Coordinates of C-alpha atoms in Angstrom, one line a residue:
X1 CA -14.6 8.0 -15.4
X2 CA -17.0 9.7 -12.6
X3 CA -20.1 7.7 -13.1
X4 CA -17.6 4.8 -13.1
X5 CA -15.7 5.6 -9.9
X6 CA -18.9 6.0 -8.1
X7 CA -21.5 3.7 -9.1
X8 CA -19.0 0.5 -8.8
X9 CA -15.4 -0.2 -8.6
X10 CA -13.5 -0.6 -11.1
X11 CA -9.7 -1.3 -11.2
X12 CA -7.7 -0.8 -14.0
X13 CA -4.7 -2.8 -14.7
X14 CA -2.9 -0.7 -17.6
X15 CA -0.1 -2.8 -18.3
X16 CA -2.2 -6.3 -18.7
X17 CA -5.3 -4.2 -20.5
X18 CA -7.0 -6.0 -17.8
X19 CA -10.7 -4.2 -15.9
X20 CA -11.9 -5.9 -12.9
X21 CA -15.4 -5.3 -11.4
X22 CA -16.3 -6.9 -8.3
X23 CA -18.9 -5.4 -5.7
X24 CA -17.6 -7.3 -2.6
X25 CA -14.7 -6.9 0.1
X26 CA -11.1 -6.3 -0.7
X27 CA -10.5 -9.1 1.7
X28 CA -12.8 -11.5 -0.7
X29 CA -11.6 -10.3 -4.2
X30 CA -8.1 -11.3 -4.4
X31 CA -8.4 -14.7 -6.6
X32 CA -6.0 -15.6 -8.8
X33 CA -2.8 -18.1 -9.5
X34 CA -0.5 -17.9 -6.3
X35 CA 2.3 -15.9 -7.5
X36 CA 1.4 -15.7 -11.2
X37 CA -0.8 -14.5 -13.4
X38 CA -4.4 -13.5 -11.9
X39 CA -7.3 -15.7 -13.0
X40 CA -11.0 -15.3 -13.0
X41 CA -12.6 -15.9 -9.7
X42 CA -16.2 -16.5 -8.9
X43 CA -18.7 -13.2 -8.6
X44 CA -19.0 -12.5 -4.7
X45 CA -22.4 -12.2 -3.6
X46 CA -24.1 -9.1 -4.3
X47 CA -23.8 -7.1 -1.3
X48 CA -26.7 -4.0 -0.8
X49 CA -25.8 -1.1 -2.6
X50 CA -22.3 0.7 -2.5
X51 CA -21.5 4.2 -3.9
X52 CA -24.1 3.3 -6.4
X53 CA -25.6 7.0 -6.0
X54 CA -24.1 9.3 -8.8
X55 CA -26.5 10.4 -11.4
X56 CA -25.4 12.0 -14.4
X57 CA -25.8 16.0 -14.5
X58 CA -26.3 15.9 -10.7
X59 CA -26.8 19.4 -9.3
X60 CA -23.6 20.6 -7.7
X61 CA -23.6 21.8 -4.2
X62 CA -22.7 25.1 -4.0
X63 CA -19.8 26.8 -1.7
X64 CA -22.4 28.1 0.6
X65 CA -23.9 25.2 1.0
X66 CA -21.3 23.3 2.0
X67 CA -20.4 25.7 4.4
X68 CA -23.4 25.7 5.8
X69 CA -23.1 21.6 6.7
X70 CA -19.7 21.7 7.7
X71 CA -18.5 24.5 9.6
X72 CA -21.3 23.8 12.7
X73 CA -19.3 20.3 12.6
X74 CA -15.9 21.4 12.9
X75 CA -15.6 21.2 17.1
X76 CA -12.5 22.1 18.8
X77 CA -13.6 20.2 21.6
X78 CA -13.1 17.2 19.6
X79 CA -10.6 18.1 17.0
X80 CA -8.5 20.8 18.5
X81 CA -7.5 24.0 17.1
X82 CA -6.1 23.0 14.0
X83 CA -8.6 21.4 11.4
X84 CA -7.7 22.1 7.9
X85 CA -10.2 20.9 5.1
X86 CA -10.5 20.6 1.2
X87 CA -13.4 19.9 -0.6
X88 CA -13.8 19.6 -4.3
X89 CA -16.5 18.8 -6.9
X90 CA -14.6 15.9 -9.1
X91 CA -16.6 16.6 -12.2
X92 CA -15.3 20.0 -12.8
X93 CA -12.4 20.7 -9.9
X94 CA -14.1 23.4 -8.5
X95 CA -13.5 24.1 -4.6
X96 CA -16.6 23.9 -2.8
X97 CA -15.1 24.2 1.1
X98 CA -11.4 25.2 2.2
X99 CA -10.1 25.4 5.7
X100 CA -6.5 25.9 5.9
X101 CA -6.3 24.1 2.5
X102 CA -2.5 24.6 1.8
X103 CA -2.0 24.0 5.6
X104 CA 1.3 21.5 6.0
X105 CA -0.4 19.2 8.5
X106 CA 0.7 15.8 10.0
X107 CA -1.2 13.6 7.7
X108 CA -0.8 10.0 9.8
X109 CA -1.7 7.1 7.3
X110 CA -3.5 9.6 4.5
X111 CA 0.3 9.6 3.5
X112 CA -0.6 6.1 2.2
X113 CA -3.3 8.0 -1.0
X114 CA 0.4 9.6 -1.9
X115 CA 2.8 6.4 -1.9
X116 CA -0.1 4.5 -3.5
X117 CA -0.6 7.1 -6.5
X118 CA 3.2 7.5 -6.7
X119 CA 3.9 4.1 -7.6
X120 CA 0.9 3.4 -9.7
X121 CA 2.6 6.1 -11.6
X122 CA 6.3 5.1 -11.3
X123 CA 6.0 1.2 -11.5
X124 CA 2.6 0.9 -13.2
X125 CA -0.4 -1.2 -11.9
X126 CA 0.8 -4.4 -14.1
X127 CA 4.2 -4.1 -12.1
X128 CA 5.2 -7.5 -10.5
X129 CA 8.1 -7.6 -7.3
X130 CA 10.1 -10.2 -8.0
X131 CA 11.7 -12.8 -5.0
X132 CA 14.9 -14.7 -6.8
X133 CA 17.2 -17.7 -5.7
X134 CA 20.9 -18.4 -7.6
X135 CA 23.6 -20.2 -7.1
X136 CA 25.9 -19.0 -4.1
X137 CA 29.5 -18.6 -4.5
X138 CA 30.2 -22.0 -2.3
X139 CA 29.9 -25.5 -3.7
X140 CA 26.1 -26.1 -2.5
X141 CA 25.1 -23.0 -1.5
X142 CA 21.8 -21.1 -2.5
X143 CA 21.1 -17.6 -2.4
X144 CA 17.3 -16.2 -1.6
X145 CA 17.2 -12.4 -3.1
X146 CA 14.8 -10.3 -1.8
X147 CA 13.4 -7.8 -4.1
X148 CA 11.2 -5.8 -1.5
X149 CA 8.2 -8.0 -1.6
X150 CA 6.3 -7.6 1.6
X151 CA 3.3 -10.0 0.8
X152 CA 5.4 -13.3 -0.3
X153 CA 4.2 -16.3 1.6
X154 CA 5.9 -19.2 3.2
X155 CA 3.3 -21.9 1.7
X156 CA -0.7 -21.5 0.6
X157 CA -1.4 -20.3 4.3
X158 CA 0.0 -16.5 4.0
X159 CA -1.4 -13.6 4.9
X160 CA -2.3 -12.4 1.0
X161 CA -4.3 -14.3 -1.6
X162 CA -2.6 -14.5 -4.5
X163 CA 0.6 -14.0 -3.1
X164 CA 4.0 -15.6 -4.1
X165 CA 5.1 -18.5 -2.6
X166 CA 8.6 -19.4 -1.3
X167 CA 7.7 -23.1 -1.1
X168 CA 7.2 -22.9 -5.0
X169 CA 10.4 -21.8 -5.5
X170 CA 12.0 -24.3 -3.5
X171 CA 10.3 -26.6 -6.3
X172 CA 12.1 -24.4 -8.9
X173 CA 15.2 -24.9 -6.9
X174 CA 15.0 -28.6 -7.0
X175 CA 13.9 -28.9 -10.5
X176 CA 17.4 -26.4 -11.5
X177 CA 19.8 -28.7 -9.3
X178 CA 18.4 -31.9 -10.4
X179 CA 17.2 -33.0 -7.2
X180 CA 20.3 -32.4 -5.5
X181 CA 19.8 -31.0 -1.9
X182 CA 21.4 -27.3 -1.2
X183 CA 23.9 -27.6 1.8
X184 CA 23.3 -23.9 2.5
X185 CA 21.1 -21.1 2.2
X186 CA 22.1 -17.5 2.4
X187 CA 19.5 -14.7 2.5
X188 CA 20.5 -11.0 0.5
X189 CA 18.5 -8.6 1.7
X190 CA 20.8 -5.9 0.6
X191 CA 18.6 -4.3 -1.9
X192 CA 17.4 -1.8 1.0
X193 CA 19.4 0.8 2.9
X194 CA 19.8 3.0 5.5
X195 CA 17.6 2.5 9.1
X196 CA 15.1 -0.5 9.4
X197 CA 13.0 2.2 11.6
X198 CA 12.2 5.6 10.8
X199 CA 13.8 7.9 12.8
X200 CA 10.6 10.2 13.0
X201 CA 8.5 6.9 14.6
X202 CA 6.9 6.8 17.9
X203 CA 9.2 4.2 20.5
X204 CA 6.3 1.7 20.9
X205 CA 6.0 1.1 16.9
X206 CA 8.8 -1.5 16.7
X207 CA 7.0 -3.4 19.5
X208 CA 3.8 -2.2 19.2
X209 CA 2.4 -4.5 16.0
X210 CA 1.4 -1.7 13.6
X211 CA 4.9 -1.3 12.0
X212 CA 8.4 -3.4 11.9
X213 CA 11.8 -3.6 10.6
X214 CA 11.7 -2.2 7.0
X215 CA 13.8 -5.1 4.9
X216 CA 13.9 -6.4 1.3
X217 CA 12.9 -10.0 2.4
X218 CA 10.1 -10.5 4.6
X219 CA 6.9 -12.9 4.5
X220 CA 3.6 -11.7 5.0
X221 CA 4.6 -8.2 5.9
X222 CA 6.7 -9.8 8.5
X223 CA 4.1 -11.1 10.5
X224 CA 5.0 -13.8 13.2
X225 CA 1.7 -15.2 12.6
X226 CA 0.3 -15.5 8.9
X227 CA -3.1 -16.2 10.2
X228 CA -3.5 -12.5 11.8
X229 CA -3.5 -10.7 8.3
X230 CA -4.9 -7.9 9.4
X231 CA -4.7 -5.3 11.9
X232 CA -1.6 -5.2 14.6
X233 CA 0.0 -8.1 15.4
X234 CA 3.3 -9.3 16.7
X235 CA 6.2 -8.7 13.8
X236 CA 9.5 -10.8 13.7
X237 CA 12.8 -8.6 14.5
X238 CA 14.5 -10.5 11.9
X239 CA 11.9 -11.0 8.7
X240 CA 14.7 -11.9 6.4
X241 CA 16.4 -14.6 8.6
X242 CA 12.9 -16.1 8.8
X243 CA 12.2 -16.4 5.1
X244 CA 15.3 -18.0 4.4
X245 CA 14.8 -20.7 7.1
X246 CA 11.6 -21.2 5.9
X247 CA 12.7 -21.5 2.3
X248 CA 16.0 -23.9 3.5
X249 CA 12.6 -25.9 4.8
X250 CA 11.2 -26.4 1.9
X251 CA 14.3 -27.4 0.2
X252 CA 14.6 -30.4 2.5
X253 CA 17.4 -29.3 4.2
X254 CA 18.6 -30.9 7.6
X255 CA 17.3 -29.1 10.4
X256 CA 21.1 -28.0 11.3
X257 CA 21.2 -26.0 7.9
X258 CA 17.7 -24.6 8.3
X259 CA 19.2 -23.1 11.7
X260 CA 22.3 -21.9 9.9
X261 CA 20.8 -19.7 7.8
X262 CA 22.7 -16.5 7.4
X263 CA 23.3 -12.9 6.1
X264 CA 25.1 -12.7 2.9
X265 CA 25.3 -11.1 -0.6
X266 CA 24.5 -12.8 -3.7
X267 CA 27.5 -13.2 -6.5
X268 CA 26.8 -11.6 -9.7
X269 CA 26.8 -14.1 -12.8
X270 CA 24.3 -15.1 -15.4
X271 CA 20.9 -14.3 -14.0
X272 CA 22.0 -11.5 -11.9
X273 CA 19.8 -8.2 -12.8
X274 CA 21.2 -4.8 -12.5
X275 CA 19.0 -1.8 -12.5
X276 CA 17.9 -0.5 -16.1
X277 CA 16.7 3.2 -16.9
X278 CA 13.2 2.7 -16.5
X279 CA 13.7 0.8 -12.7
X280 CA 13.1 -2.9 -14.1
X281 CA 16.1 -5.6 -14.0
X282 CA 18.1 -6.6 -17.1
X283 CA 19.3 -10.3 -17.0
X284 CA 23.2 -10.2 -17.3
X285 CA 24.4 -13.1 -19.3
X286 CA 28.0 -12.7 -18.6
X287 CA 29.7 -16.1 -17.7
X288 CA 31.8 -16.4 -14.6
X289 CA 34.9 -19.0 -13.9
X290 CA 33.9 -20.3 -10.2
X291 CA 31.4 -23.6 -9.9
X292 CA 28.9 -23.3 -7.3
X293 CA 28.0 -26.8 -7.2
X294 CA 26.6 -30.1 -9.3
X295 CA 23.3 -29.0 -11.2
X296 CA 21.2 -31.5 -13.4
X297 CA 23.2 -34.4 -14.7
X298 CA 26.2 -33.2 -12.6
X299 CA 26.8 -30.2 -14.8
X300 CA 28.1 -27.2 -12.8
X301 CA 26.5 -24.1 -12.1
X302 CA 27.7 -20.8 -11.9
X303 CA 27.6 -18.5 -9.3
X304 CA 25.0 -15.8 -9.6
X305 CA 22.9 -18.4 -11.9
X306 CA 19.4 -18.2 -11.2
X307 CA 17.6 -21.0 -10.0
X308 CA 14.5 -20.0 -10.0
X309 CA 11.8 -16.8 -9.2
X310 CA 8.5 -16.1 -8.1
X311 CA 6.9 -12.7 -8.7
X312 CA 4.3 -10.8 -6.5
X313 CA 0.6 -9.8 -7.2
X314 CA 0.4 -6.9 -9.6
X315 CA 1.1 -3.3 -8.4
X316 CA -2.1 -2.3 -8.1
X317 CA -3.4 -5.5 -6.2
X318 CA -0.5 -4.4 -3.3
X319 CA -1.9 -1.0 -3.3
X320 CA -5.3 -2.2 -2.5
X321 CA -3.7 -4.4 0.2
X322 CA -2.1 -1.2 1.7
X323 CA -4.9 0.7 1.5
X324 CA -7.7 -1.2 2.9
X325 CA -6.3 -2.1 6.2
X326 CA -3.7 0.5 6.6
X327 CA -0.6 -1.9 6.4
X328 CA 2.3 0.0 7.2
X329 CA 4.9 -2.5 5.8
X330 CA 3.5 -3.0 2.7
X331 CA 3.6 0.9 2.2
X332 CA 7.6 1.4 3.2
X333 CA 7.9 -1.4 0.4
X334 CA 5.9 0.4 -2.1
X335 CA 8.0 3.9 -1.6
X336 CA 11.3 1.8 -2.0
X337 CA 9.5 0.7 -5.1
X338 CA 8.9 4.0 -6.1
X339 CA 12.9 5.0 -5.0
X340 CA 14.1 2.2 -7.2
X341 CA 11.9 3.1 -10.1
X342 CA 13.6 6.6 -10.0
X343 CA 17.0 5.3 -9.4
X344 CA 17.0 6.6 -5.8
X345 CA 18.6 4.7 -2.4
X346 CA 15.7 2.0 -1.6
X347 CA 16.0 3.8 2.1
X348 CA 13.3 5.9 4.1
X349 CA 15.1 8.7 2.6
X350 CA 15.3 7.6 -1.0
X351 CA 11.6 6.7 -0.9
X352 CA 11.1 10.0 0.3
X353 CA 12.9 11.9 -2.5
X354 CA 11.5 9.7 -5.0
X355 CA 7.9 10.2 -4.4
X356 CA 8.0 13.9 -3.9
X357 CA 9.7 13.7 -7.1
X358 CA 7.0 11.4 -8.7
X359 CA 4.5 14.2 -7.5
X360 CA 6.0 16.9 -9.0
X361 CA 5.8 14.9 -12.7
X362 CA 2.5 14.5 -11.9
X363 CA 2.2 18.5 -12.1
X364 CA 1.2 18.5 -8.2
X365 CA 2.6 20.9 -6.1
X366 CA 6.1 20.6 -4.4
X367 CA 5.7 23.0 -1.5
X368 CA 2.6 21.1 -0.6
X369 CA 4.2 17.8 0.4
X370 CA 7.0 17.0 2.5
X371 CA 7.4 12.8 3.7
X372 CA 9.6 11.3 5.3
X373 CA 8.2 7.6 5.2
X374 CA 5.6 5.9 2.9
X375 CA 3.5 5.0 5.9
X376 CA 2.4 8.1 8.0
X377 CA 3.8 6.6 11.3
X378 CA 6.1 9.3 10.9
X379 CA 5.2 12.6 12.9
X380 CA 7.9 14.7 10.8
X381 CA 5.5 14.2 7.7
X382 CA 3.7 16.9 6.3
X383 CA 1.0 17.3 3.4
X384 CA -1.7 19.7 2.9
X385 CA -5.5 18.5 1.9
X386 CA -5.5 20.4 -1.2
X387 CA -2.8 18.0 -2.4
X388 CA -5.3 14.8 -1.1
X389 CA -7.6 16.6 -2.9
X390 CA -6.2 17.4 -6.3
X391 CA -4.4 13.6 -6.5
X392 CA -7.4 12.1 -6.2
X393 CA -9.0 14.3 -9.0
X394 CA -6.1 13.2 -11.0
X395 CA -6.6 10.1 -10.1
X396 CA -10.5 10.1 -11.3
X397 CA -9.9 12.5 -14.2
X398 CA -9.2 9.8 -16.8
X399 CA -6.0 11.2 -18.3
X400 CA -3.6 9.0 -16.1
X401 CA -5.8 5.8 -16.3
X402 CA -2.9 4.0 -14.7
X403 CA -3.8 6.0 -11.3
X404 CA -7.4 4.8 -11.0
X405 CA -6.0 1.8 -8.9
X406 CA -6.0 4.0 -5.7
X407 CA -9.6 3.7 -5.4
X408 CA -9.9 0.0 -5.4
X409 CA -8.2 -0.6 -2.0
X410 CA -10.4 2.6 -0.3
X411 CA -12.2 1.2 2.9
X412 CA -16.0 1.8 2.4
X413 CA -17.7 3.5 4.9
X414 CA -19.6 0.7 7.3
X415 CA -18.4 -2.1 5.3
X416 CA -14.8 -2.9 4.6
X417 CA -11.3 -2.3 5.7
X418 CA -10.5 0.1 8.3
X419 CA -14.0 1.8 8.0
X420 CA -15.9 -1.3 8.3
X421 CA -17.3 -0.3 11.9
X422 CA -17.6 3.3 11.3
X423 CA -20.6 5.4 10.1
X424 CA -22.9 2.8 11.7
X425 CA -24.4 4.9 14.2
X426 CA -27.9 7.1 13.4
X427 CA -27.0 8.9 16.8
X428 CA -23.5 9.9 16.1
X429 CA -24.9 11.5 12.9
X430 CA -22.7 10.1 10.2
X431 CA -24.7 7.1 9.2
X432 CA -26.0 8.8 6.0
X433 CA -21.9 8.0 5.0
X434 CA -22.0 4.2 5.1
X435 CA -21.7 3.3 1.7
X436 CA -20.8 6.5 -0.1
X437 CA -17.9 7.4 1.4
X438 CA -14.9 5.4 0.5
X439 CA -11.6 6.8 2.4
X440 CA -8.6 6.1 3.7
X441 CA -8.3 7.0 7.4
X442 CA -5.1 8.0 9.4
X443 CA -4.6 7.8 12.8
X444 CA -1.8 8.8 15.5
X445 CA -1.9 9.8 19.1
X446 CA -2.9 13.5 19.0
X447 CA -3.8 13.1 15.1
X448 CA -6.6 12.2 13.0
X449 CA -7.2 12.7 9.1
X450 CA -9.5 11.2 6.5
X451 CA -9.7 11.6 3.0
X452 CA -11.4 9.9 -0.2
X453 CA -14.5 10.8 -2.4
X454 CA -18.0 11.2 -1.3
X455 CA -21.1 11.0 -3.2
X456 CA -24.0 13.5 -2.5
X457 CA -27.7 12.9 -1.3
X458 CA -28.3 14.3 -5.0
X459 CA -25.8 12.1 -6.9
X460 CA -22.5 14.7 -7.0
X461 CA -19.3 13.1 -6.3
X462 CA -17.0 14.9 -4.1
X463 CA -13.4 14.5 -3.4
X464 CA -12.4 15.7 0.4
X465 CA -9.9 15.7 2.8
X466 CA -10.0 16.5 6.4
X467 CA -6.5 16.7 8.7
X468 CA -6.5 17.3 12.2
X469 CA -2.6 17.5 14.0
X470 CA -3.9 18.8 17.5
X471 CA -6.5 16.7 18.8
X472 CA -7.0 17.0 22.2
X473 CA -9.0 13.7 22.9
X474 CA -8.4 10.3 21.8
X475 CA -9.2 8.5 18.6
X476 CA -12.8 7.1 20.1
X477 CA -13.9 10.8 20.3
X478 CA -11.6 12.1 17.3
X479 CA -13.0 9.5 14.8
X480 CA -17.0 10.3 14.7
X481 CA -16.4 13.8 14.7
X482 CA -15.0 13.2 11.3
X483 CA -17.0 10.8 10.2
X484 CA -20.2 13.5 11.1
X485 CA -18.3 15.9 8.6
X486 CA -18.4 13.0 5.6
X487 CA -21.8 12.0 6.8
X488 CA -22.7 15.8 6.4
X489 CA -21.3 16.2 2.9
X490 CA -23.5 12.6 1.7
X491 CA -26.5 13.7 3.3
X492 CA -27.0 17.2 2.1
X493 CA -27.5 18.5 -1.7
X494 CA -25.7 21.4 0.0
X495 CA -27.2 23.9 -2.2

């Protein structure tokens, strides 16, 4: 498992029995039929070697060697007085370096490693999130039900390749109605509860474009412009209404009806799912007496009857999307999937409680995690460096193959995702990490973090986590200081 993870990226979708081996950046990997079963896509052009340095039986670094490499680089002027670090050898689990390994620290977006691991454990890598349309309680009404898919697209020009599409759902509804045009669209985003912004988020997050309202129905992670597919960009204040309006337009409804889309609750009836014990869904077939409107050949359709459904890409791909570009709204959606799978409210509090519970189920220490959200935007989040390296060990160890999906989206130093522009300067002392560090970054004002895997110069694969939450400088100074530490692990045999 260790050799495979380090020599080439292997994504495992255990539920489908699928293994995908691709060398290219995440943005170019995600082929497959829109909203359906992924299909094989052409191989990407071969890049320069990435993570290809693992050697069978490579010599393991010593604690003294790693300490000699790392200690001089823990710079309080750049990183502050609280820099907590854990480094493990993945093949053996042996601790190679510790500095406050069990200290609860603000993790920023390295929280997403926890979210990714727990949703893969709770839902499985092949799970897909449905978005459904059902007959409403009033004649001519169609209800669009958000299932929590943050990658849902309006049409073929969405932000996420392979995403489920509202225009395709509209075609299903038209067929189910025998060509009759609905008179009203209602959106049901009631799957989520509680506040739409976490109380611990900084005040500028709702308007700064890196976060947005967390709702069960949205398109393109609530982006106002789907073409701005990465980074911070303007988010919609009412993404559920915008999704409903796009859906109504795709149904061919007149402009006044499109503008009249409103929130409501879907009626129960045939095709209405209820939670089952595993967190999936079971479709009710109980008939209802009230007719909602005409169907094919004049037949009446009972309220709650399913008229169509589209499904997200499989869970391991959603985890990839989240990790590669540190997409906060996808992270919050995935935390709520953990909550739903564990019969908790789909809220910030429910997601955090469920994530902590799944960590315990996986044998990870409960005392080393205290989360308030799934994205890491909250300053009240706490994780320890040793928890992060332990979960990387667990995912790489082979005993839980469904967890290997957290590696697929991890940015590669100097090449992809949030690390695409880091580890590139020889003068900065981190260039040795380019291509051999694969890690999740974390950034808030005063907080900088990085955690992932690195291959040493002699071919040994290590797990590492570096968390600094009293940073006195801005990220342009702190990030290179973190990168130098990871680069030192890459450049030395550390023996």
